[in-house]
PDB file of C-alpha atoms in Angstrom:
ATOM      1  CA  GLN E 434      87.934  92.924 102.994  1.00 79.00           C
ATOM      2  CA  VAL E 435      91.513  94.637 103.914  1.00 89.00           C
ATOM      3  CA  ARG E 436      91.820  95.963 107.876  1.00 94.00           C
ATOM      4  CA  LEU E 437      93.939  98.390 108.471  1.00 96.00           C
ATOM      5  CA  VAL E 438      95.177  99.943 111.949  1.00 97.00           C
ATOM      6  CA  GLU E 439      96.866 102.788 112.784  1.00 97.00           C
ATOM      7  CA  SER E 440      99.052 103.620 115.826  1.00 97.00           C
ATOM      8  CA  GLY E 441     101.500 105.950 117.587  1.00 98.00           C
ATOM      9  CA  GLY E 442      99.631 109.274 117.576  1.00 98.00           C
ATOM     10  CA  GLY E 443      99.928 111.703 120.625  1.00 98.00           C
ATOM     11  CA  LEU E 444     100.795 114.809 122.293  1.00 98.00           C
ATOM     12  CA  VAL E 445     103.918 116.284 121.242  1.00 98.00           C
ATOM     13  CA  GLN E 446     105.768 120.023 121.628  1.00 98.00           C
ATOM     14  CA  ALA E 447     106.332 121.663 118.099  1.00 98.00           C
ATOM     15  CA  GLY E 448     109.776 121.135 116.613  1.00 98.00           C
ATOM     16  CA  GLY E 449     109.845 117.531 117.782  1.00 98.00           C
ATOM     17  CA  SER E 450     109.161 113.917 115.836  1.00 98.00           C
ATOM     18  CA  LEU E 451     106.753 111.202 116.170  1.00 98.00           C
ATOM     19  CA  ARG E 452     106.378 108.187 114.096  1.00 98.00           C
ATOM     20  CA  LEU E 453     102.904 106.379 113.151  1.00 98.00           C
ATOM     21  CA  SER E 454     102.245 102.697 111.845  1.00 98.00           C
ATOM     22  CA  CYS E 455      99.545 101.387 109.985  1.00 97.00           C
ATOM     23  CA  THR E 456      99.489  97.834 110.039  1.00 96.00           C
ATOM     24  CA  ALA E 457      97.158  95.736 107.532  1.00 94.00           C
ATOM     25  CA  SER E 458      95.376  92.587 107.421  1.00 93.00           C
ATOM     26  CA  GLY E 459      93.409  90.278 104.872  1.00 87.00           C
ATOM     27  CA  ARG E 460      93.886  90.161 101.245  1.00 79.00           C
ATOM     28  CA  THR E 461      95.889  92.415  99.363  1.00 76.00           C
ATOM     29  CA  SER E 462      97.538  92.880  95.768  1.00 82.00           C
ATOM     30  CA  ALA E 463     101.182  93.232  95.275  1.00 82.00           C
ATOM     31  CA  SER E 464     100.159  96.154  92.910  1.00 89.00           C
ATOM     32  CA  ALA E 465      98.245  98.425  95.892  1.00 92.00           C
ATOM     33  CA  THR E 466      99.496 101.444  97.299  1.00 96.00           C
ATOM     34  CA  VAL E 467      99.650 102.552 101.212  1.00 96.00           C
ATOM     35  CA  GLY E 468      98.833 106.442 101.495  1.00 98.00           C
ATOM     36  CA  TRP E 469      98.647 108.863 104.834  1.00 98.00           C
ATOM     37  CA  PHE E 470      95.700 111.098 105.115  1.00 98.00           C
ATOM     38  CA  ARG E 471      94.916 113.954 107.823  1.00 98.00           C
ATOM     39  CA  GLN E 472      91.909 115.584 108.276  1.00 98.00           C
ATOM     40  CA  VAL E 473      90.724 118.373 110.727  1.00 97.00           C
ATOM     41  CA  PRO E 474      87.283 118.587 111.665  1.00 93.00           C
ATOM     42  CA  GLY E 475      85.251 120.763 109.440  1.00 95.00           C
ATOM     43  CA  LYS E 476      88.086 120.662 107.056  1.00 96.00           C
ATOM     44  CA  GLU E 477      88.920 118.590 103.645  1.00 96.00           C
ATOM     45  CA  ARG E 478      90.952 115.626 103.872  1.00 97.00           C
ATOM     46  CA  GLU E 479      94.391 116.319 103.062  1.00 98.00           C
ATOM     47  CA  PHE E 480      97.055 114.072 101.130  1.00 98.00           C
ATOM     48  CA  VAL E 481     100.252 113.532 103.416  1.00 98.00           C
ATOM     49  CA  ALA E 482     102.253 110.675 101.717  1.00 98.00           C
ATOM     50  CA  SER E 483     101.619 107.262  99.838  1.00 98.00           C
ATOM     51  CA  ILE E 484     104.349 104.543  98.963  1.00 97.00           C
ATOM     52  CA  PRO E 485     103.974 101.594  96.658  1.00 95.00           C
ATOM     53  CA  TRP E 486     103.942  98.050  98.173  1.00 91.00           C
ATOM     54  CA  LEU E 487     106.209  96.352  95.910  1.00 89.00           C
ATOM     55  CA  GLY E 488     108.810  99.083  94.359  1.00 83.00           C
ATOM     56  CA  GLY E 489     107.799 102.101  92.914  1.00 84.00           C
ATOM     57  CA  THR E 490     108.143 105.992  94.276  1.00 94.00           C
ATOM     58  CA  SER E 491     106.819 107.588  97.511  1.00 97.00           C
ATOM     59  CA  LEU E 492     104.718 110.540  96.965  1.00 97.00           C
ATOM     60  CA  TYR E 493     104.425 113.333  99.584  1.00 98.00           C
ATOM     61  CA  GLY E 494     101.890 116.571 100.475  1.00 98.00           C
ATOM     62  CA  ASN E 495     103.798 119.660  99.517  1.00 97.00           C
ATOM     63  CA  SER E 496     102.957 120.715 103.043  1.00 96.00           C
ATOM     64  CA  VAL E 497     104.979 118.013 104.593  1.00 97.00           C
ATOM     65  CA  LYS E 498     107.999 117.512 101.919  1.00 96.00           C
ATOM     66  CA  GLY E 499     111.420 117.452 103.550  1.00 97.00           C
ATOM     67  CA  ARG E 500     109.958 116.485 107.313  1.00 98.00           C
ATOM     68  CA  PHE E 501     108.054 113.111 106.910  1.00 98.00           C
ATOM     69  CA  THR E 502     109.313 109.866 105.666  1.00 98.00           C
ATOM     70  CA  ILE E 503     107.310 106.987 104.394  1.00 98.00           C
ATOM     71  CA  SER E 504     108.264 103.700 104.710  1.00 97.00           C
ATOM     72  CA  LYS E 505     107.305  99.956 104.764  1.00 95.00           C
ATOM     73  CA  ASP E 506     108.392  96.608 106.552  1.00 94.00           C
ATOM     74  CA  LEU E 507     107.089  93.916 104.427  1.00 90.00           C
ATOM     75  CA  ALA E 508     107.606  91.285 106.780  1.00 91.00           C
ATOM     76  CA  LYS E 509     105.076  92.654 109.499  1.00 94.00           C
ATOM     77  CA  PHE E 510     102.606  94.456 106.656  1.00 93.00           C
ATOM     78  CA  THR E 511     103.679  97.916 107.902  1.00 96.00           C
ATOM     79  CA  VAL E 512     103.984 101.420 106.720  1.00 97.00           C
ATOM     80  CA  TYR E 513     105.129 103.588 108.896  1.00 98.00           C
ATOM     81  CA  LEU E 514     105.166 107.821 108.674  1.00 98.00           C
ATOM     82  CA  GLN E 515     108.153 109.123 110.253  1.00 98.00           C
ATOM     83  CA  MET E 516     107.235 112.834 111.191  1.00 98.00           C
ATOM     84  CA  THR E 517     109.603 115.282 112.185  1.00 98.00           C
ATOM     85  CA  THR E 518     109.820 119.269 112.860  1.00 98.00           C
ATOM     86  CA  LEU E 519     106.048 119.089 113.781  1.00 98.00           C
ATOM     87  CA  LYS E 520     103.961 121.960 113.825  1.00 98.00           C
ATOM     88  CA  PRO E 521     100.837 123.258 115.366  1.00 98.00           C
ATOM     89  CA  GLU E 522      99.364 123.019 111.506  1.00 97.00           C
ATOM     90  CA  ASP E 523     100.409 119.358 111.662  1.00 98.00           C
ATOM     91  CA  THR E 524      97.461 118.617 114.490  1.00 98.00           C
ATOM     92  CA  ALA E 525      95.033 116.216 112.927  1.00 98.00           C
ATOM     93  CA  VAL E 526      93.396 112.605 112.726  1.00 98.00           C
ATOM     94  CA  TYR E 527      95.737 110.558 110.680  1.00 98.00           C
ATOM     95  CA  TYR E 528      94.348 108.065 108.434  1.00 98.00           C
ATOM     96  CA  CYS E 529      96.180 105.441 106.368  1.00 98.00           C
ATOM     97  CA  ALA E 530      94.406 103.637 103.275  1.00 97.00           C
ATOM     98  CA  VAL E 531      94.978 101.115 100.634  1.00 95.00           C
ATOM     99  CA  ARG E 532      94.155 101.707  97.039  1.00 94.00           C
ATOM    100  CA  GLY E 533      94.612  98.816  93.991  1.00 89.00           C
ATOM    101  CA  PRO E 534      92.648  96.952  91.334  1.00 88.00           C
ATOM    102  CA  PRO E 535      90.577  96.675  89.955  1.00 87.00           C
ATOM    103  CA  ASP E 536      89.524 100.453  90.599  1.00 91.00           C
ATOM    104  CA  PHE E 537      92.691 101.867  92.323  1.00 91.00           C
ATOM    105  CA  GLU E 538      90.346 104.035  94.207  1.00 94.00           C
ATOM    106  CA  TYR E 539      91.718 104.158  98.272  1.00 95.00           C
ATOM    107  CA  ASN E 540      88.502 101.981  99.141  1.00 93.00           C
ATOM    108  CA  TYR E 541      90.121 100.752 102.711  1.00 94.00           C
ATOM    109  CA  TRP E 542      90.824 102.918 105.610  1.00 96.00           C
ATOM    110  CA  GLY E 543      92.097 102.538 108.961  1.00 97.00           C
ATOM    111  CA  GLN E 544      90.315 103.981 112.308  1.00 97.00           C
ATOM    112  CA  GLY E 545      92.554 107.108 112.442  1.00 97.00           C
ATOM    113  CA  THR E 546      95.231 108.312 115.208  1.00 98.00           C
ATOM    114  CA  GLN E 547      94.871 111.368 116.681  1.00 98.00           C
ATOM    115  CA  VAL E 548      98.098 113.984 116.322  1.00 98.00           C
ATOM    116  CA  THR E 549      98.374 116.808 118.429  1.00 98.00           C
ATOM    117  CA  VAL E 550     101.275 119.585 118.221  1.00 98.00           C
ATOM    118  CA  SER E 551     101.669 122.123 120.837  1.00 98.00           C
ATOM    119  CA  SER E 552     103.514 125.521 120.609  1.00 93.00           C
TER     120      SER E 552
END
C-alpha cells in the first residue's frame, strides 16, 4: 500500500504564502499522478492541483490558477504545493492523493493538513 503524509499547514494572514509537502512511501507506479485536494466541513471536496510523477503536464483548479504552484522532488519522494496570495476562502483541510494503475482512481490519501487564512 502507498502511504502519504502531508505537512506544512498552519495559520497565515490574507496575502501571505505557505508551502505544503506530501511525502510518499510504499509501492508506487511510474505512471502515477499525485493530486492535492481541499475540503471544508459540510462542503464538497475540491480539486486543487495535480502533477504526474514522471513527465506530463500539471493541472490546477480554477480557483487557484495563478496563485498556487505544484512541484516535485523525485529523490525525496515528495510533492509540494506552494501557495501564494492566500485568501480567507482558501481555508480548508488539504489532502494529497495518488492515482495510478490499474484503475487510475485516487485510492490512496494522506491524513490532511489544516490551512487557515485570516483576514
